[in-house]
N, CA, C and O atoms as a GROMACS GRO file, in nm:
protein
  332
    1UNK      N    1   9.208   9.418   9.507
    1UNK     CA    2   9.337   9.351   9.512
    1UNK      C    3   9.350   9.256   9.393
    1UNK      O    4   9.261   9.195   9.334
    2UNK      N    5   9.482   9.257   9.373
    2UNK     CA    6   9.511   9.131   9.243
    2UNK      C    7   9.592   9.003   9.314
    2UNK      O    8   9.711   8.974   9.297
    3UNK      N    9   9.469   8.915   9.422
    3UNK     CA   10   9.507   8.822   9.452
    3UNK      C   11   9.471   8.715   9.343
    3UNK      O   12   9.370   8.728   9.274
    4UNK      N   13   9.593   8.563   9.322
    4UNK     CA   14   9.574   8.515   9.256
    4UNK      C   15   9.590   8.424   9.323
    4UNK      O   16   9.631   8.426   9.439
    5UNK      N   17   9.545   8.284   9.228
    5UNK     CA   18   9.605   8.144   9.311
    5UNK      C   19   9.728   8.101   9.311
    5UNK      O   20   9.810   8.103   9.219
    6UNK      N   21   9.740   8.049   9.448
    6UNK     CA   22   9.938   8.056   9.455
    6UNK      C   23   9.966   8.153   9.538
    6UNK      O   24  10.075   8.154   9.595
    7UNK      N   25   9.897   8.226   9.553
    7UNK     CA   26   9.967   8.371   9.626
    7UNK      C   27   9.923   8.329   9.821
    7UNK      O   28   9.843   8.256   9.880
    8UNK      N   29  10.021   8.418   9.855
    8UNK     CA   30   9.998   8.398  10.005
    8UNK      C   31   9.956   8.523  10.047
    8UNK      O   32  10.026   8.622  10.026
    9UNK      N   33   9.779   8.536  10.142
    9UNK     CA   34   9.825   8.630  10.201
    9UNK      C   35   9.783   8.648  10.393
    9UNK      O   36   9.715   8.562  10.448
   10UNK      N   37   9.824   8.741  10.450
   10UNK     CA   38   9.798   8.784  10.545
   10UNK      C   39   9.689   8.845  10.620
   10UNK      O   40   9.688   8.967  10.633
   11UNK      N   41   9.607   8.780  10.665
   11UNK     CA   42   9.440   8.860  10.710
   11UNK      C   43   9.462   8.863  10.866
   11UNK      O   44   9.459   8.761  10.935
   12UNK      N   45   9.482   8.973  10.909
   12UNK     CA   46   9.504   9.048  11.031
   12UNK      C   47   9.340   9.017  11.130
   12UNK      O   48   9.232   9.076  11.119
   13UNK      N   49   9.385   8.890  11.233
   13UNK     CA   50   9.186   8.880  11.289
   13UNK      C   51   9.098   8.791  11.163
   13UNK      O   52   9.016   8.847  11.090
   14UNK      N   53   9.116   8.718  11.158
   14UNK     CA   54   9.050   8.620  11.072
   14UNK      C   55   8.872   8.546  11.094
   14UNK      O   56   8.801   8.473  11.026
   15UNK      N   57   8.857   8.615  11.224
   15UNK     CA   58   8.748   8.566  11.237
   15UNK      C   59   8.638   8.696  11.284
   15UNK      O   60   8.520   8.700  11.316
   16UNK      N   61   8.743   8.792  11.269
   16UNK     CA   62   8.611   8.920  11.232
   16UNK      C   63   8.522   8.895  11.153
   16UNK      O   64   8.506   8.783  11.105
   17UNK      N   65   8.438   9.014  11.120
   17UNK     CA   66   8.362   9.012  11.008
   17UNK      C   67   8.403   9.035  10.919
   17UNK      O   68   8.365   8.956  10.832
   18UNK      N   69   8.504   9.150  10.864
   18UNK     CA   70   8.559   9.158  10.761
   18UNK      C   71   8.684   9.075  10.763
   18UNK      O   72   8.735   9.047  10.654
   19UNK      N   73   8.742   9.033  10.876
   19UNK     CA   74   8.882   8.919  10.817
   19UNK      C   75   8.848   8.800  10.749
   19UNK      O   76   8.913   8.737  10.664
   20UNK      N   77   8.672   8.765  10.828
   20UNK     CA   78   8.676   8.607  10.796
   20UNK      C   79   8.623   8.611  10.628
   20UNK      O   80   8.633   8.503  10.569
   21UNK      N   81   8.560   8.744  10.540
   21UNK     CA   82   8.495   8.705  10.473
   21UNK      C   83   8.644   8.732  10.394
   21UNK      O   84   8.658   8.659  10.295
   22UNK      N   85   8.747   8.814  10.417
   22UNK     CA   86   8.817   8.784  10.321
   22UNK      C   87   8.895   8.635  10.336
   22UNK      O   88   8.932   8.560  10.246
   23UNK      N   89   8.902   8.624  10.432
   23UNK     CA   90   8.987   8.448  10.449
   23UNK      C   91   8.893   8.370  10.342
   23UNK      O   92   8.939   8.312  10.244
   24UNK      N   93   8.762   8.375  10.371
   24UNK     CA   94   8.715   8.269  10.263
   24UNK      C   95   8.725   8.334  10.100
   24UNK      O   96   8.763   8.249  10.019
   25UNK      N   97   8.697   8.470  10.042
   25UNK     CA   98   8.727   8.507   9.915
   25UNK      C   99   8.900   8.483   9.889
   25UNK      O  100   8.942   8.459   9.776
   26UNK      N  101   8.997   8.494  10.018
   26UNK     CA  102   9.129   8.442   9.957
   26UNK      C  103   9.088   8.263   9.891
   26UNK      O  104   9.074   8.211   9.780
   27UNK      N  105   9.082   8.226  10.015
   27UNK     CA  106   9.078   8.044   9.942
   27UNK      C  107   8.990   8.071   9.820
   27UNK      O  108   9.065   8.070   9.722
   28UNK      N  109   8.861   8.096   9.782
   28UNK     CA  110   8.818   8.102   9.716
   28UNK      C  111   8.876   8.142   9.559
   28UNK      O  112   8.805   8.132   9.460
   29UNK      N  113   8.978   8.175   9.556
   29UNK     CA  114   9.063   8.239   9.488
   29UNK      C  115   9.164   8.136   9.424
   29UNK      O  116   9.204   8.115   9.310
   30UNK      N  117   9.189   8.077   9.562
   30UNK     CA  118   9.297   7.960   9.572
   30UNK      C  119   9.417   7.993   9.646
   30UNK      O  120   9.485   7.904   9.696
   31UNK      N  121   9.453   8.139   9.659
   31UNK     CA  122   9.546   8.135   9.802
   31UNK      C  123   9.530   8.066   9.905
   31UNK      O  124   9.443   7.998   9.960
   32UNK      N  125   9.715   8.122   9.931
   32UNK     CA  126   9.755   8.032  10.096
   32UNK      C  127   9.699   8.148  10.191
   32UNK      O  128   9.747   8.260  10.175
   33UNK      N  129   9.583   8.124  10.306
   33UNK     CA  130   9.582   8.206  10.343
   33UNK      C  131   9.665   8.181  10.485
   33UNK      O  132   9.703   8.067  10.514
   34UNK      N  133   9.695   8.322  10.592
   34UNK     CA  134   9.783   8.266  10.729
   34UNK      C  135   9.702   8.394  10.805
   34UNK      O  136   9.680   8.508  10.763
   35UNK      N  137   9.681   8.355  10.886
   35UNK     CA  138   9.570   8.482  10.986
   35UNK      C  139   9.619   8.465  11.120
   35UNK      O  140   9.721   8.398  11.138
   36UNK      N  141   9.561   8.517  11.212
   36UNK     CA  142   9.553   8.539  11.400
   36UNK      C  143   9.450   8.513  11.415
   36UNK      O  144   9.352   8.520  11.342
   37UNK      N  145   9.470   8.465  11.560
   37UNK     CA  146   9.342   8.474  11.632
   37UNK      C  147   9.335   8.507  11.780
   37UNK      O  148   9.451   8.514  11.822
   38UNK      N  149   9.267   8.524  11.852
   38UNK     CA  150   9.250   8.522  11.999
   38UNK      C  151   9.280   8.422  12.091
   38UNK      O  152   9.320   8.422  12.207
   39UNK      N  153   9.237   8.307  11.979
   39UNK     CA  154   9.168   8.146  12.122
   39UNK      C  155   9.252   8.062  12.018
   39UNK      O  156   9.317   8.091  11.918
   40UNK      N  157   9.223   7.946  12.087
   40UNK     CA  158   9.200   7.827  12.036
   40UNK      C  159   9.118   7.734  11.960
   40UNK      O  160   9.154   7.647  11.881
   41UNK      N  161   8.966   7.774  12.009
   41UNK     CA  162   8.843   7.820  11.927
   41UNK      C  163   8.845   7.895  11.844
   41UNK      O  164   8.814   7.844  11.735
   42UNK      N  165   8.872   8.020  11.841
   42UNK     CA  166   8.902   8.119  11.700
   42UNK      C  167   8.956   8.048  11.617
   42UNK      O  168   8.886   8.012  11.523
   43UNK      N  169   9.096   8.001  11.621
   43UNK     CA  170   9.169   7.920  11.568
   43UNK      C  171   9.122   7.818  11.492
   43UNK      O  172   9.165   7.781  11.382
   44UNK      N  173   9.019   7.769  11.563
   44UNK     CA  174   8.989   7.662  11.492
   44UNK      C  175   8.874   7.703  11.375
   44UNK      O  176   8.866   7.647  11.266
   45UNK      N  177   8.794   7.805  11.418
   45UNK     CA  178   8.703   7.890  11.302
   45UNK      C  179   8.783   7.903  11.205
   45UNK      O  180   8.774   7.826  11.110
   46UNK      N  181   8.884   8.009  11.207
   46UNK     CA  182   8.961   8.000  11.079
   46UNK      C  183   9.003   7.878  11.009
   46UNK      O  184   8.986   7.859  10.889
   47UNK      N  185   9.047   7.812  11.077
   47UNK     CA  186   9.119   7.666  10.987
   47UNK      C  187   8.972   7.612  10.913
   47UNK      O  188   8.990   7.556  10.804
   48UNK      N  189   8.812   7.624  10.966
   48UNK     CA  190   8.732   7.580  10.894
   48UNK      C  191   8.679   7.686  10.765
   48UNK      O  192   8.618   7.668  10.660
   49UNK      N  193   8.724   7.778  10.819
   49UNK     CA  194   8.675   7.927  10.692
   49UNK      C  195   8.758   7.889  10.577
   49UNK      O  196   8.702   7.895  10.467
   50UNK      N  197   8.911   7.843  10.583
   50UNK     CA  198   8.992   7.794  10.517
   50UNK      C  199   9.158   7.832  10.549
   50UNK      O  200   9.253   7.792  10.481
   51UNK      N  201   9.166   7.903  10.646
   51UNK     CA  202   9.297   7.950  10.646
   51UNK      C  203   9.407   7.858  10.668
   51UNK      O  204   9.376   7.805  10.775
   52UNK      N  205   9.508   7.812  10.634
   52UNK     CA  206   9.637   7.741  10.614
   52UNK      C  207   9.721   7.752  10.721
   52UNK      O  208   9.796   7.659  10.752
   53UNK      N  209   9.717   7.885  10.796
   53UNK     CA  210   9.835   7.925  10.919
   53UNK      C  211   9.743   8.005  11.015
   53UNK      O  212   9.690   8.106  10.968
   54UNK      N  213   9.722   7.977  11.127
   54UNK     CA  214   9.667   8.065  11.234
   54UNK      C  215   9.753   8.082  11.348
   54UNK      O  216   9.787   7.979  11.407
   55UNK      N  217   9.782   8.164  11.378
   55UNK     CA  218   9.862   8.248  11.490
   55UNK      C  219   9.790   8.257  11.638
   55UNK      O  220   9.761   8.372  11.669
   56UNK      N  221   9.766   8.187  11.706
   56UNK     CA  222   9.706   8.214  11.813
   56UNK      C  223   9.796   8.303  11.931
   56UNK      O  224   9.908   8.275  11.974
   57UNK      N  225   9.714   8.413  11.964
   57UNK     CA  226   9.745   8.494  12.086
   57UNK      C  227   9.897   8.562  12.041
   57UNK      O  228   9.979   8.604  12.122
   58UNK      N  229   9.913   8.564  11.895
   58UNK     CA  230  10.006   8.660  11.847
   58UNK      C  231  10.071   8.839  11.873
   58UNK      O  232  10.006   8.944  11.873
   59UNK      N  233  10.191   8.822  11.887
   59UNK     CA  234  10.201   8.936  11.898
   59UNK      C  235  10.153   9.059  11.795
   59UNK      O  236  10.207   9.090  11.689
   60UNK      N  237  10.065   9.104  11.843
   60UNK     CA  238   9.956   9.226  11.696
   60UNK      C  239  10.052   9.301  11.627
   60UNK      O  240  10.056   9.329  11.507
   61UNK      N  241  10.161   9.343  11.754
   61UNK     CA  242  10.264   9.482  11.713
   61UNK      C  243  10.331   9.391  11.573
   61UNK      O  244  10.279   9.417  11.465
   62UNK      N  245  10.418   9.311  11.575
   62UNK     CA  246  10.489   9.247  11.489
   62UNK      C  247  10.415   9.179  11.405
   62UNK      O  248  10.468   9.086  11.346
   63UNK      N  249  10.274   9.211  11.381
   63UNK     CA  250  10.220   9.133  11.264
   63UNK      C  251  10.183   9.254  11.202
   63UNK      O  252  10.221   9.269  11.086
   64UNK      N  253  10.108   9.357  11.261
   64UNK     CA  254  10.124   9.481  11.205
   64UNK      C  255  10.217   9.586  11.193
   64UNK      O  256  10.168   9.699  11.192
   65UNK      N  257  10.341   9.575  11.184
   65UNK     CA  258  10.418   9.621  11.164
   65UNK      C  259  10.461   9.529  11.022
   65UNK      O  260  10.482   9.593  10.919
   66UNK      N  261  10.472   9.394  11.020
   66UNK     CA  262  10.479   9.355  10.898
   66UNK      C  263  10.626   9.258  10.904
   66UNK      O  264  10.706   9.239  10.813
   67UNK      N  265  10.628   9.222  11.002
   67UNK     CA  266  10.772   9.143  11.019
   67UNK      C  267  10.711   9.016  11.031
   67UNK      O  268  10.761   8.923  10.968
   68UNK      N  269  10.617   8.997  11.097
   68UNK     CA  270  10.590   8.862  11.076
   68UNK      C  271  10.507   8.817  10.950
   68UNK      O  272  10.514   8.695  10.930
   69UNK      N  273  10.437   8.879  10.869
   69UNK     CA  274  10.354   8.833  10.748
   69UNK      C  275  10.497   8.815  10.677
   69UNK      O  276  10.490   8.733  10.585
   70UNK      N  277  10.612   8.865  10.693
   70UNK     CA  278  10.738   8.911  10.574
   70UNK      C  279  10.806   8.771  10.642
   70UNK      O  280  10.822   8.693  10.548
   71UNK      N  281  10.843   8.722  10.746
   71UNK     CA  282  10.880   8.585  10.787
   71UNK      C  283  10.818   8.501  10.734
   71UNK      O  284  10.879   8.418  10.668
   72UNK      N  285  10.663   8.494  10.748
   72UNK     CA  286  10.586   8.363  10.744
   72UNK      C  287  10.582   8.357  10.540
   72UNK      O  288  10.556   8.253  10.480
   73UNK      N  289  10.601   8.446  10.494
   73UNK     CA  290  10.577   8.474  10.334
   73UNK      C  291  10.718   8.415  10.247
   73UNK      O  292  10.712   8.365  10.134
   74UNK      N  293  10.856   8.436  10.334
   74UNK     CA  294  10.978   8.412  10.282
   74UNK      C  295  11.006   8.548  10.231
   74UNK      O  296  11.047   8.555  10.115
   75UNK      N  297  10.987   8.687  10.315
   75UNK     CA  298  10.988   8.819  10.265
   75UNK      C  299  10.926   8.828  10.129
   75UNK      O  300  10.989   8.867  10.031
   76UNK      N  301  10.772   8.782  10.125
   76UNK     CA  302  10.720   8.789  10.021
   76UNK      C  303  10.596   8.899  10.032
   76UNK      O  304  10.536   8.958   9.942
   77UNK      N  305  10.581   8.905  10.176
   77UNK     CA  306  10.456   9.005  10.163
   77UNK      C  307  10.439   9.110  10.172
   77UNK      O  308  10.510   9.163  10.258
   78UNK      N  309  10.359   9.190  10.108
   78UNK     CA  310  10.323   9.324  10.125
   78UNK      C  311  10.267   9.348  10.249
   78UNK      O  312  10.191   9.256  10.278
   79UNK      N  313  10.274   9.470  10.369
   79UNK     CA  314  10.192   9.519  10.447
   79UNK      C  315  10.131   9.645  10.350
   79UNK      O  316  10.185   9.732  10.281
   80UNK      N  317  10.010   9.613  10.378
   80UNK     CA  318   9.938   9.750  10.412
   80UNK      C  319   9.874   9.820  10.521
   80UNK      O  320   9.765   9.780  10.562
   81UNK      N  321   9.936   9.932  10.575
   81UNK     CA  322   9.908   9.968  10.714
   81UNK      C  323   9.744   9.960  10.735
   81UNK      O  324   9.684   9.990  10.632
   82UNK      N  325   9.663   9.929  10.839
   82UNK     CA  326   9.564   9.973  10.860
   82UNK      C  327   9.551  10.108  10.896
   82UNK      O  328   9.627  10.197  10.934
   83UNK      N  329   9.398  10.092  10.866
   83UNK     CA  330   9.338  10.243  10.800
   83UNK      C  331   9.246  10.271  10.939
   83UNK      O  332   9.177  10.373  10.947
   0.00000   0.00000   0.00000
């Protein structure tokens, strides 16, 4: 990906194994990052991994579908469907 700093993006499950390591390579980067989670606890993992926006107990359909990363972005974000 050609994430840069400044950029916002969307990590679907942020405290997986593969969401959380990209939540920290986004900040790392210097993106805004905005993720989901399960809990309240989850929630709070992410906000320490670095994420900016956590979604608790989010609707999955409308985040993967891409209406809500495209709200929370100012219709700035790309979906890419999962694989």
């Amino acid at each position: 990906a050609r994430l840069r700093a400044g950029e916002t993006i969307f990590v679907s499950g942020g405290t997986g194994g593969v969401g959380s390591t990209v939540v920290q390579m986004a900040r790392t980067l210097g993106a805004r990052v905005i993720t989901t989670a399960g809990s309240d606890e989850k929630a709070a993992n992410c906000r320490q991994l670095g994420a900016a926006q956590v979604n608790v107990d989010a609707d999955r359909r409308e985040f993967e579908e891409g209406a809500a990363p495209r709200r929370l972005t100012a219709d700035r974000a790309t979906v890419q469907p999962a694989r």
